[in-house]
Coordinates of C-alpha atoms in Angstrom, one line a residue:
X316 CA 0.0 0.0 0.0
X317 CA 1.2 3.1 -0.7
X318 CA 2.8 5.9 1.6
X319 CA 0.2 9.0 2.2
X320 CA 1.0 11.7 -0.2
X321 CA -0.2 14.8 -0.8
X322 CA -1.1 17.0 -3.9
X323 CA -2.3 14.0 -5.9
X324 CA -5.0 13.2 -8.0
X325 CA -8.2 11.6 -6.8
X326 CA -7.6 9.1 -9.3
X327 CA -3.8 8.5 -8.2
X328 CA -5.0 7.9 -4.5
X329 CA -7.3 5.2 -5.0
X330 CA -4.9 3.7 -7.7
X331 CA -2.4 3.4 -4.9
X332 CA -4.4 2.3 -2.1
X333 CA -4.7 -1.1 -3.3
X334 CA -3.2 -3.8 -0.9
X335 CA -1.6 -5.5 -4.2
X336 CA -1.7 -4.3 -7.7
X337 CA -3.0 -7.3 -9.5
X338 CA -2.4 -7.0 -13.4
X339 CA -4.7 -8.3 -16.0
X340 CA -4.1 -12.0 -17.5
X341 CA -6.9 -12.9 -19.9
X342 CA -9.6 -10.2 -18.2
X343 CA -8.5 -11.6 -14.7
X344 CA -6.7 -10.6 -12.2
X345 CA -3.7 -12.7 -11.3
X346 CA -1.2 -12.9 -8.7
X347 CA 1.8 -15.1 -8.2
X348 CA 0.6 -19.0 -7.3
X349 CA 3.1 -18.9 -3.9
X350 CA 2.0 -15.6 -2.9
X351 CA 5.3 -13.6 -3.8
X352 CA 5.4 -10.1 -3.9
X353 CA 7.8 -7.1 -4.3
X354 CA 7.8 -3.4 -3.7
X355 CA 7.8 -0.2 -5.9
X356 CA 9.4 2.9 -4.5
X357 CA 9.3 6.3 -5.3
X358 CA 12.7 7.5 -6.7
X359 CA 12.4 11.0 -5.6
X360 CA 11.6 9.9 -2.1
X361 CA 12.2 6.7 -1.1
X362 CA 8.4 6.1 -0.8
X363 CA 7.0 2.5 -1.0
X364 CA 4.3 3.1 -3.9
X365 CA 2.5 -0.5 -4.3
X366 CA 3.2 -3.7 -3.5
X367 CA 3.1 -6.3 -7.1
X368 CA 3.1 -9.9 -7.9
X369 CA 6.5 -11.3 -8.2
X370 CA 5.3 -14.1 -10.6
X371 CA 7.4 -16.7 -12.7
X372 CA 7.4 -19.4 -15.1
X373 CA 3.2 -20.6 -14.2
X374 CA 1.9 -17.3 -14.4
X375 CA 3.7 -16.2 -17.5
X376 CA 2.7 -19.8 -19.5
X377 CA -0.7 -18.9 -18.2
X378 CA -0.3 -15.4 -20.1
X379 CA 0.9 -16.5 -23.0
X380 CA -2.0 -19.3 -23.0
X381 CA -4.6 -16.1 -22.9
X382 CA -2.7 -14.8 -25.3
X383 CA -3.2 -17.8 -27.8
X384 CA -7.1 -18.3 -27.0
X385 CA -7.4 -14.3 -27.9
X386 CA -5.4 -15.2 -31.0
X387 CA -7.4 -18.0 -31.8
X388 CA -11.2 -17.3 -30.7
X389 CA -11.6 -13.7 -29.9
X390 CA -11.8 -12.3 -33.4
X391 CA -9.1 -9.5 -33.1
X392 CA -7.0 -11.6 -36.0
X393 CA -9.9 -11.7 -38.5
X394 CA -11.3 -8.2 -37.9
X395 CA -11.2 -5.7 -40.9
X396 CA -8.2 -3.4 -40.6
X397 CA -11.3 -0.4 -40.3
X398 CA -12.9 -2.4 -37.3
X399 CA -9.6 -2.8 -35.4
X400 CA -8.5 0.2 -36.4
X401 CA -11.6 1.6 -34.9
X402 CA -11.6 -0.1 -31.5
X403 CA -7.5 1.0 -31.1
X404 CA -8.6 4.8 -31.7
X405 CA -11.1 4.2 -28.5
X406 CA -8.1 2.8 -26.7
X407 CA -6.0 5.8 -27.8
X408 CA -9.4 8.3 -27.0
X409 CA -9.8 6.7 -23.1
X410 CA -5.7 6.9 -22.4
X411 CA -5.7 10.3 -23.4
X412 CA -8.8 11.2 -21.2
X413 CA -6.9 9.7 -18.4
X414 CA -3.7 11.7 -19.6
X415 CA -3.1 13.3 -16.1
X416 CA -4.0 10.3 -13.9
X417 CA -2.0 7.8 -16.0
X418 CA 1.4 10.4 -16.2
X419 CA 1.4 11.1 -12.2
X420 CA 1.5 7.5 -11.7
X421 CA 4.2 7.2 -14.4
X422 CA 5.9 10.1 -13.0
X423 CA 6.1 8.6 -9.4
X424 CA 7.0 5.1 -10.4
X425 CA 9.6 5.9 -13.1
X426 CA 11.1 9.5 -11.5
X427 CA 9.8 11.7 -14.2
X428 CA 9.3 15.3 -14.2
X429 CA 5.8 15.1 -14.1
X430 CA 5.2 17.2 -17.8
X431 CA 7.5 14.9 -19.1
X432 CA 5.7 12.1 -18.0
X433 CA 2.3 13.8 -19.8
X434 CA 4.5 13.8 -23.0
X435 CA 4.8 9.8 -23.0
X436 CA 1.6 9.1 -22.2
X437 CA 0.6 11.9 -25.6
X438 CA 2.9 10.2 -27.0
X439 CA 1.5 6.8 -26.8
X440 CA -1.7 8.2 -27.7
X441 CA -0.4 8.9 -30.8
X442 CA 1.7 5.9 -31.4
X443 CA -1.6 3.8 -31.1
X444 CA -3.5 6.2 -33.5
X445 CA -0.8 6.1 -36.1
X446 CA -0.4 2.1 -36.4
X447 CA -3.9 2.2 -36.8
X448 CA -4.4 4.3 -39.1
X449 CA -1.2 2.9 -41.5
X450 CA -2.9 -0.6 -41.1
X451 CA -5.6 0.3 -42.8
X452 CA -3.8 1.9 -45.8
X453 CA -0.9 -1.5 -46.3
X454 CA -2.4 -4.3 -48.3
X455 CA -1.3 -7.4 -46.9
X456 CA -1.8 -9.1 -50.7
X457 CA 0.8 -8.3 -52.7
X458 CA 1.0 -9.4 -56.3
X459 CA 4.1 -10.3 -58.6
X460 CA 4.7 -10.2 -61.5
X461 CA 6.1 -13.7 -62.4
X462 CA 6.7 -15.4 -65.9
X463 CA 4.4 -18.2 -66.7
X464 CA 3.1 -18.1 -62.9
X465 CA 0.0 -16.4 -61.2
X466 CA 1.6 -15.1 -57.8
X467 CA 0.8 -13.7 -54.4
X468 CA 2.3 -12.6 -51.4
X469 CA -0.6 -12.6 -48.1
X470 CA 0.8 -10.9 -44.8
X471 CA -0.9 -13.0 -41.7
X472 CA -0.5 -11.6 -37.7
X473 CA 2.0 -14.4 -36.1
X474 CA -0.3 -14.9 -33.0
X475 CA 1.0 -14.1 -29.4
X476 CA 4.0 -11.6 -28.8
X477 CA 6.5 -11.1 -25.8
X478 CA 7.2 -7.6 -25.0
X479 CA 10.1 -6.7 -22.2
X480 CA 10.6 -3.2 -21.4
X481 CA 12.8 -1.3 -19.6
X482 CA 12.5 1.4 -16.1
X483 CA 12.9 4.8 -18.5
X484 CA 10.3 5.2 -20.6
X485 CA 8.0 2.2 -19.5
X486 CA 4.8 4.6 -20.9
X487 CA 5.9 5.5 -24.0
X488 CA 7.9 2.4 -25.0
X489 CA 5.0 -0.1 -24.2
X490 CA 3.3 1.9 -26.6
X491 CA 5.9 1.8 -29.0
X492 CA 6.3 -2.2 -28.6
X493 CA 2.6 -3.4 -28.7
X494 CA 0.8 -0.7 -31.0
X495 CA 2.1 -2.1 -34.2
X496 CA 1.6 -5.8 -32.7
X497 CA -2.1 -5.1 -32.0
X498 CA -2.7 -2.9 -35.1
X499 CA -1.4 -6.1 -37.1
X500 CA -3.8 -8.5 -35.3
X501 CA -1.2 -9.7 -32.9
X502 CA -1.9 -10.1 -28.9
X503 CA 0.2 -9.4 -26.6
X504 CA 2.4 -10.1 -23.3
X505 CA 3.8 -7.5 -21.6
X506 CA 6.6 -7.9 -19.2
X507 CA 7.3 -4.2 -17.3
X508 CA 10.6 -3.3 -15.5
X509 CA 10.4 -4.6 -11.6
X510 CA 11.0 -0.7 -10.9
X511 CA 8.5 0.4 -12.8
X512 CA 5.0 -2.0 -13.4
X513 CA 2.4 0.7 -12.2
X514 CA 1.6 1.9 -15.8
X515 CA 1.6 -1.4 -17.5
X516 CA -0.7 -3.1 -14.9
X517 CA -3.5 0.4 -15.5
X518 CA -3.4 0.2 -18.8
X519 CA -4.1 -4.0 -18.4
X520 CA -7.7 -2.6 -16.4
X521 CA -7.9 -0.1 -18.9
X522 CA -8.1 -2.3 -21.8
X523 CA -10.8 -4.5 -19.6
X524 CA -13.0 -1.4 -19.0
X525 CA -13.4 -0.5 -22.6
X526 CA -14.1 -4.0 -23.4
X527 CA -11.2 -4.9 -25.7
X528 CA -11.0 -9.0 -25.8
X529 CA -10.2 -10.7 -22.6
X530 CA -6.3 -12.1 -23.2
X531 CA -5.5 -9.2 -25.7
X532 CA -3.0 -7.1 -23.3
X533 CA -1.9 -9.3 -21.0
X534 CA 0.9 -8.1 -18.1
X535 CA 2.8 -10.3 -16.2
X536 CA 5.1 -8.6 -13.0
X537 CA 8.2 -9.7 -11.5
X538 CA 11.5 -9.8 -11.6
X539 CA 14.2 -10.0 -14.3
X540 CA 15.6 -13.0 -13.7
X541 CA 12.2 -14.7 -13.1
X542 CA 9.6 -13.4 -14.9
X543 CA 11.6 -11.7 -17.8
X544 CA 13.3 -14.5 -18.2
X545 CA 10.4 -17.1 -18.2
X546 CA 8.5 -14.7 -21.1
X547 CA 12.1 -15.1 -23.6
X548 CA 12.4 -18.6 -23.3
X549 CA 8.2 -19.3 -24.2
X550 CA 7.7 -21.7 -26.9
X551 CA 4.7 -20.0 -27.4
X552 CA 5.1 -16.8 -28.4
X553 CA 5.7 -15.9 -31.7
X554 CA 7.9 -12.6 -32.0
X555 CA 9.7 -11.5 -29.3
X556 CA 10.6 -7.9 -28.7
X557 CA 13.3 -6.8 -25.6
X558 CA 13.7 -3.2 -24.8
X559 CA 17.3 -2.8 -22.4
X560 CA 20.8 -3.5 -21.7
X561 CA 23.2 -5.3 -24.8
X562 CA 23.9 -7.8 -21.7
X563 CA 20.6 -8.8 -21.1
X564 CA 19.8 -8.3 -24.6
X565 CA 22.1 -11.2 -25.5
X566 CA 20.2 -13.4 -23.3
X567 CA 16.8 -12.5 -24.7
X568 CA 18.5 -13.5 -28.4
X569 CA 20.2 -16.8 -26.9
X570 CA 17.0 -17.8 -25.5
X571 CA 14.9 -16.7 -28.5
X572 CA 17.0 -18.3 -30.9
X573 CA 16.5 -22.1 -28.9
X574 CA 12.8 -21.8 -29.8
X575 CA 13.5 -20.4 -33.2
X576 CA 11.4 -17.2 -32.5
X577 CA 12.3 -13.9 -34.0
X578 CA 13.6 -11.2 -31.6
X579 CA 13.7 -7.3 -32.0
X580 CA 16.1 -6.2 -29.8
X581 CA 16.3 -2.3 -29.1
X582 CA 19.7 -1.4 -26.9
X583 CA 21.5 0.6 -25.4
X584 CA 23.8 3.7 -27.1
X585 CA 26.6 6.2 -26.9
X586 CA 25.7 8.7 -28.7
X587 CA 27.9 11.7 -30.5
X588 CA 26.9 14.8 -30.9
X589 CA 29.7 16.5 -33.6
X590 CA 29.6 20.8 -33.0
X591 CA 31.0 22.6 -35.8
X592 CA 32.4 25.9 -35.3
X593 CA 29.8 28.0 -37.0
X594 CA 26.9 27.1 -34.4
X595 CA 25.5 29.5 -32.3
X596 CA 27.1 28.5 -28.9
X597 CA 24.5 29.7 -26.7
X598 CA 22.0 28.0 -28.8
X599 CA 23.3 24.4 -29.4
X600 CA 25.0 24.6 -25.7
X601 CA 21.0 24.8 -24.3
X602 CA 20.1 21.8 -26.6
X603 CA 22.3 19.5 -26.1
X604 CA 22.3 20.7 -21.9
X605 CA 18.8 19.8 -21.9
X606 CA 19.5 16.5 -23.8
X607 CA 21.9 15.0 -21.3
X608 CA 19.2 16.5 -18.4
X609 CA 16.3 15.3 -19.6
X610 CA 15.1 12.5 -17.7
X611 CA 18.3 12.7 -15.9
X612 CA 20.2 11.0 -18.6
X613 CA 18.3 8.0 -18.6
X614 CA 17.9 8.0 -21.7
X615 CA 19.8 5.5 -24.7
X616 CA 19.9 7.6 -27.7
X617 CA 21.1 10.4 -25.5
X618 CA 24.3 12.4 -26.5
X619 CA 26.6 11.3 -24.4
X620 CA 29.9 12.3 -26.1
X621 CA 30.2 15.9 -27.5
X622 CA 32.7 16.5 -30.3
X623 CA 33.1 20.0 -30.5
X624 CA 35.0 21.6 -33.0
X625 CA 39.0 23.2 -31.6
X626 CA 37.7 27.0 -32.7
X627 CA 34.9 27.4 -30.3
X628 CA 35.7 24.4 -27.7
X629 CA 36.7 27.1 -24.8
X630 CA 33.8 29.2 -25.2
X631 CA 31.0 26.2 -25.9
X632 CA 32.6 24.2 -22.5
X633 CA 32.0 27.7 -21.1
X634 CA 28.4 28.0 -21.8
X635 CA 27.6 24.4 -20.7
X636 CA 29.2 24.6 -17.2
X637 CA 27.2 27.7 -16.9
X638 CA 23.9 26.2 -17.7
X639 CA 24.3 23.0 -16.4
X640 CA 25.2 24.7 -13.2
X641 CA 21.7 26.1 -13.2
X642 CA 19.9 23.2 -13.7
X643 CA 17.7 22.8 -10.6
X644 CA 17.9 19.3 -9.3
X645 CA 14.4 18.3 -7.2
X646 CA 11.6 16.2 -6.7
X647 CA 9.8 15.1 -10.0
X648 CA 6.5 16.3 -9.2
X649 CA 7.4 19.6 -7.6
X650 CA 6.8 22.6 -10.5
X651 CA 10.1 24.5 -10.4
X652 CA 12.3 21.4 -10.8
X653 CA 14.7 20.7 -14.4
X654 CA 16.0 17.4 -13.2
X655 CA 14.7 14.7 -10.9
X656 CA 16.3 11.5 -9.8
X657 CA 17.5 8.5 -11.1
X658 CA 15.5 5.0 -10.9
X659 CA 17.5 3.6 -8.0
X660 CA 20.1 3.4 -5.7
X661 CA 22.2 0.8 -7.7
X662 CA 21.5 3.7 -11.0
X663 CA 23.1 6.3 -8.7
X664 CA 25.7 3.9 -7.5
X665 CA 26.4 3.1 -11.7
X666 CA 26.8 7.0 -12.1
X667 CA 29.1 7.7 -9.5
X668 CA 31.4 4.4 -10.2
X669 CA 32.2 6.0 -14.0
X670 CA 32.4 9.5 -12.9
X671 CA 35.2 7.8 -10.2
X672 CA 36.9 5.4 -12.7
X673 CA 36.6 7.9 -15.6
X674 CA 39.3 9.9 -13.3
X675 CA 41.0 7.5 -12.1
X676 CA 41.4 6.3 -16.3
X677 CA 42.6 10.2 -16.8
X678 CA 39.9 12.2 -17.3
X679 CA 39.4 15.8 -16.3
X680 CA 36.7 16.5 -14.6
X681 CA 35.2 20.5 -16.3
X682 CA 31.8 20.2 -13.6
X683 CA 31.8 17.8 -11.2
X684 CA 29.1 15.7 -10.9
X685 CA 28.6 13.6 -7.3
X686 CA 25.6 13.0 -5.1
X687 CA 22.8 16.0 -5.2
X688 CA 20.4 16.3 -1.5
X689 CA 17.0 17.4 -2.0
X690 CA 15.9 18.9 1.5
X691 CA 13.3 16.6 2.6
X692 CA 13.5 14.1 -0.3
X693 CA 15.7 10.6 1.0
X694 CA 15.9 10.2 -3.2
X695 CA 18.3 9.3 -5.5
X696 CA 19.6 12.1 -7.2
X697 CA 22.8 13.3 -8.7
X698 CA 24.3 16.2 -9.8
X699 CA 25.1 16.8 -14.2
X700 CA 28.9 16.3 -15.1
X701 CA 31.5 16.6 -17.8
X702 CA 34.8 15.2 -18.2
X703 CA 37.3 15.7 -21.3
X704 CA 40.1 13.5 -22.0
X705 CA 40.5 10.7 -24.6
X706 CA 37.8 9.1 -26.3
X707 CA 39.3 5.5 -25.1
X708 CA 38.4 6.6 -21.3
X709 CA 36.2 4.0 -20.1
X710 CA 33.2 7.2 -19.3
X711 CA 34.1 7.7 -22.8
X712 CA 33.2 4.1 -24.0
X713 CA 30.9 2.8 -21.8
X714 CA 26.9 3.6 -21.7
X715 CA 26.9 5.8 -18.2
X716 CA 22.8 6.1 -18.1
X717 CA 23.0 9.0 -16.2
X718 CA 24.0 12.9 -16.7
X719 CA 27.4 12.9 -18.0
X720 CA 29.1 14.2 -20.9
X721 CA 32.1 13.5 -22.4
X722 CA 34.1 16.0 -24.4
X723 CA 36.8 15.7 -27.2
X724 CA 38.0 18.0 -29.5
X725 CA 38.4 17.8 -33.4
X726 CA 39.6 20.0 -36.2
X727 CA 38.7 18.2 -39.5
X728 CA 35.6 16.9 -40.9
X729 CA 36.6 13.1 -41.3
X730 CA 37.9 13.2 -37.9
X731 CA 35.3 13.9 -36.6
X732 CA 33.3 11.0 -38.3
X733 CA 36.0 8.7 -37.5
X734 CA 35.7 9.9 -33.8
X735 CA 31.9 9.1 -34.0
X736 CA 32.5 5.5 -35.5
X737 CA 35.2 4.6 -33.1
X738 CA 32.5 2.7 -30.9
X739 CA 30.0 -0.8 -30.7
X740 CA 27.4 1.2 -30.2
X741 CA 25.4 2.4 -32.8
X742 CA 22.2 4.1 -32.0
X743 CA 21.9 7.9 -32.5
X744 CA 24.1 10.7 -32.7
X745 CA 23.9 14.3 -34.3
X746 CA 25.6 16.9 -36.0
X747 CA 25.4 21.0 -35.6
X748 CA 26.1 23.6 -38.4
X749 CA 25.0 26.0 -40.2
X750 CA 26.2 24.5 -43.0
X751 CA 23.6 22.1 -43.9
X752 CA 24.8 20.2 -46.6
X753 CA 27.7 19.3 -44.2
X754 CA 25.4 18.7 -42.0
X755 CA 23.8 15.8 -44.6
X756 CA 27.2 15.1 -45.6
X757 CA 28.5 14.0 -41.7
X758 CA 24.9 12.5 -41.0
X759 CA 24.9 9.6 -43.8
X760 CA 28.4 8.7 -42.7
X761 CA 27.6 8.0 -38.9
X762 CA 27.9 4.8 -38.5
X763 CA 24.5 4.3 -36.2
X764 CA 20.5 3.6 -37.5
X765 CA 19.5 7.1 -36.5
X766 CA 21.3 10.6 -37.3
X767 CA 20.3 14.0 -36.7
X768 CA 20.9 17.4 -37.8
X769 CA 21.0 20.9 -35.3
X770 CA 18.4 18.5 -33.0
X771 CA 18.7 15.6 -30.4
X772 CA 16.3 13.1 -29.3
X773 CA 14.1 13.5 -32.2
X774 CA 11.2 10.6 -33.0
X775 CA 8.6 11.3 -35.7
X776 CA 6.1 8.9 -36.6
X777 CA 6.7 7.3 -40.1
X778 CA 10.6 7.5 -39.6
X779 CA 12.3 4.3 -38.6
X780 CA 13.9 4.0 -35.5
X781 CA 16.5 1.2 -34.4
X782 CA 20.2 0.6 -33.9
X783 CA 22.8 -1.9 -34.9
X784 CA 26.1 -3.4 -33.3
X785 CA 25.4 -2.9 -29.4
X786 CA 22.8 -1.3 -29.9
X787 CA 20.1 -3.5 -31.1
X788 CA 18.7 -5.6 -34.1
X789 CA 15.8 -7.4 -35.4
X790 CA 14.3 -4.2 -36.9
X791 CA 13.5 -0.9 -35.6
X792 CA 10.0 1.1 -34.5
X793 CA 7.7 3.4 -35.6
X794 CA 7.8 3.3 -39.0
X795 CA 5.3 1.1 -41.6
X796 CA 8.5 -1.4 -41.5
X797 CA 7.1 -2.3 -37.9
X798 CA 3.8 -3.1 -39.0
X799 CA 5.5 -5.7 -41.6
X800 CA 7.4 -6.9 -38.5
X801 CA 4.5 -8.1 -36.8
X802 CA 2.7 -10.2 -40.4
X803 CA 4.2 -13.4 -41.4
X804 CA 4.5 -14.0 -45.5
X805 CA 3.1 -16.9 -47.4
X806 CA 3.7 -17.1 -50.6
X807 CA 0.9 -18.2 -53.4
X808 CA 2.1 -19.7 -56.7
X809 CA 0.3 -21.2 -59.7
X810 CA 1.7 -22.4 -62.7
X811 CA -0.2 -20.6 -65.7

C-alpha cells in the first residue's frame, strides 16, 4: 500500500491504495501461485508506492496461453483493418482522457518530471493512432509479376507476442512495442521493468474497462531473472521484442534463438553529438544541456559524447558549465524542478562508479558531478557532469545512463566522423552547423541507425527508429517497416 502523499489526484490515491496491484491475464486478475510479492518505490523519495506480484514461469505460461485463446477465438485476427482500427482509436481516446492520472503514476513510479511524463503518455496516444491508421492503408496481398506463374504474397498476424521493457520510458515504449503488434492483429504479453509495473498493470484494467478482448493485453510482474526470463524462453510466443541492456539483450537472443522465435532487440547507445564551429554557442550549448538533463540521462539515444570543434571548444565548455550549473535538481512532481532522480540506488551507484573510474582512467573533470540532497527528499539524485580527455576513457566508452558528458575536441571533418564511428554502439548521434549540406554530408556517414541534424532526441512517426552493433537488431520502430514486422509471408504460386 502506498505511503500517504499529498497533492495528488483523486484518481492516483485510490490507484495506490490497493493492498496488491494485480495486473490483467486474460480479463483476470492474477497474482503469483506462492504468494510472492515485491515493492515499488518512489525515486524521488524513497516512498514505498505498491506492493506487485512477483510471478514466474506458471503465471507467464498462463499469459501466453490467454494470449493464444485471444489469438485463436476472440476475433481480433480476422477483424477488418477499419474495425480494429476503430476499436484501437477508443483505446487511444480513453488513455488520453486519463492523460493526467495515468502520467502522475508514471511520474512517481519511473522519476519523471511530471510534464515529461504527460509527454509519454501523448505520445502513446499517438503511437496507437498512427499504427492504426497505416494498417488500414498497407495491403497485406501483394501481387508479382512472375513469368508463366500467377503469384501472391498474403501478410498474416503471427499470434501471441512477448514484450520486455525497460524502467525509463515504461509509458511510451510499451506503446511503442505493442501498437504495431495489436494494429497487425497480434496479442500481446507485456513484461514491465520490476522498478516500474504501475503503468503497465492500468493500462491491463484499462483495456478490460473498454471492453477490448479478454487475453488481448496481457501483463505479467516480476523480476528480471524470473519473470523476464520465463517470457524469452516461451515456446509460445511468436515474435519477441526486448527493450534494455546489450547484456541482457544477448540473453533474450540466446534464448529466442533455442525456440526459433524472432527477436527485435532495441539497446542501449553512446551517442555523438559533432559541433561545428559556426553554431550559435549559446544555442546548441542549451540543446544539447537539456538532452543529457532530460530525464536525468536516462535515456539510450542520448548524447553522451560531445565532439566539438578546436575553434569554439573554450567558449562552448563555457556556456555548458554555466547552464548546467543552473539546472535545478528536485523532486519530480514539484513545478520548479529541471532534473529529478534517477531510478535507483544501484543507478546512482552506476553513475558515481564511471564518474570515479573515468578519473581515475585520466579524465578531467570540467563540472563535477557527485551525489545532489533534496531537502526533505531521502531520493536518488545526482548532480550533471562533464569530463574531457581521450575518447578511449572507459566514461568515454561505456553507456553511463546518467548525466554525463564527455568531451573531445576535433579540427577536421573526417575526424570527426571517425571519432563518431570509433565505438560498438550504434544508436543515434547528431551533428550541428550551419552549414547544412555538411550537415547531410556528416549524418549519412555515422555509423549508427538514427542521425540528426542541429536536434537531439528526435522521433517522428513514419521515420524508422532502431540501432545496430550494441545497440540493437531485429528491426526498428515506428515506421510502416514495424507493422510488416509483426505479419508473417506466405507465398501463393500457380503455374499458368
Amino acid at each position: 500500500m502506498a505511503t500517504v502523499m499529498s497533492n495528488l489526484l483523486p484518481e492516483v490515491d485510490a490507484f495506490l491504495e490497493k493492498s496488491l496491484q494485480r495486473p490483467l491475464v486474460g480479463g483476470k486478475e492474477l497474482e503469483a501461485a506462492d504468494g510472492r510479492t515485491f515493492e515499488t518505490h518512489d525515486p524521488g523519495s524513497g516512498d514505498v508506492l505498491a506492493t506487485v506480484p512477483a510471478m514466474g514461469a506458471k503465471e507467464i505460461d498462463a499469459a501466453v496461453k490467454a494470449a493464444q485463446q485471444a489469438f485463436d477465438k476472440s476475433g481480433w485476427a480476422t477483424l477488418p483493418p477499419n474495425e480494429r482500427g476503430a476499436k484501437l482509436h477508443r483505446f487511444a481516446d480513453e488513455v488520453e482522457r486519463r492523460l493526467n492520472i495515468i502520467a502522475q503514476i508514471e511520474a512517481l513510479d519511473a522519476g519523471k518530471i511530471e510534464a515529461h511524463a504527460q509527454g509519454d503518455v501523448a505520445n502513446f496516444v499517438a503511437t496507437i493512432r498512427y499504427f492504426a491508421e497505416v494498417a488500414q492503408h498497407v495491403s497485406r496481398r501483394n501481387i508479382l509479376a512472375v513469368k508463366g506463374h500467377e503469384a501472391w504474397t498474403m501478410r498474416h498476424p503471427w499470434g501471441p507476442c512477448g514484450f520486455i521493457f525497460p524502467w525509463n520510458f515504461p509509458m511510451l515504449l510499451i506503446g511503442w512495442g505493442i501498437a504495431p503488434a495489436l494494429a497487425a492483429g497480434n496479442t500481446v504479453v507485456i513484461k514491465p521493468a520490476e522498478d516500474t509495473p504501475l503503468s503497465a498493470i492500468y493500462l491491463s484494467h484499462l483495456a478490460k474497462e473498454i471492453d477490448l478482448p479478454d487475453g488481448l493485453i496481457n501483463v505479467v510482474t516480476g523480476y528480471g531473472d524470473t519473470a523476464g526470463a520465463a517470457v524469452s524462453q516461451h515456446p509460445g510466443l511468436r515474435r519477441m521484442s526486448f527493450t534494455g541492456s546489450p547484456e541482457v539483450g544477448r540473453l533474450v537472443a540466446e534464448a529466442c534463438g533455442r525456440n526459433l522465435v524472432p527477436a527485435k532487440l532495441e539497446l542501449g547507445g553512446k551517442g555523438a553529438a559533432v559541433v561545428f564551429e559556426d553554431v550559435d554557442i549559446a544555442e546548441t550549448a542549451a540543446k544539447l544541456v537539456g538532452a543529457i538533463t532530460f530525464h536525468t540521462g536516462q535515456v539510450c539515444c542520448d548524447a553522451t559524447r560531445w565532439l566539438v570543434h578546436k575553434k569554439i571548444y573554450n567558449k562552448f565548455v563555457d556556456e555548458c558549465v554555466k547552464r548546467l550549473k543552473q539546472v535545478k535538481v528536485g523532486y519530480q512532481l514539484e513545478g520548479s524542478t529541471q532534473m529529478g532522480p534517477v531510478v535507483n540506488e544501484k543507478q546512482r551507484e552506476r553513475v558515481l562508479r564511471y564518474l570515479a573510474n573515468g578519473v581515475k582512467e585520466g579524465a578531467k573533470m570540467i563540472l563535477e558531478g557527485g551525489r545532489a540532497d533534496v531537502p526533505g527528499k531521502d531520493g536518488h539524485y545526482v548532480k550533471p557532469a562533464l569530463l574531457e580527455g581521450s575518447l578511449e576513457n572507459v566514461a568515454a566508452r561505456e553507456e553511463i545512463f546518467g548525466p554525463v558528458a564527455f568531451l573531445a575536441k576535433f579540427e577536421r571533418e573526417e575526424e570527426a566522423i571517425a571519432m563518431v564511428n570509433n565505438t560498438d554502439y550504434g544508436l543515434a548521434n547528431s551533428v550541428w552547423s550551419t552549414d547544412l549540406g555538411r550537415c547531410a554530408r556528416v549524418a549519412e556517414q555515422m555509423r549508427a541507425g538514427n542521425s540528426w541534424i542541429n536536434a537531439h532526441n528526435v522521433f517522428p512517426h513514419g521515420v524508422p527508429y532502431g540501432g545496430i552493433g550494441k545497440s540493437g537488431l531485429g528491426g526498428g520502430v515506428n515506421s510502416v517497416e514495424t507493422l510488416f514486422d509483426y505479419w508473417r509471408s506466405v507465398s501463393v504460386v500457380r503455374p499458368l
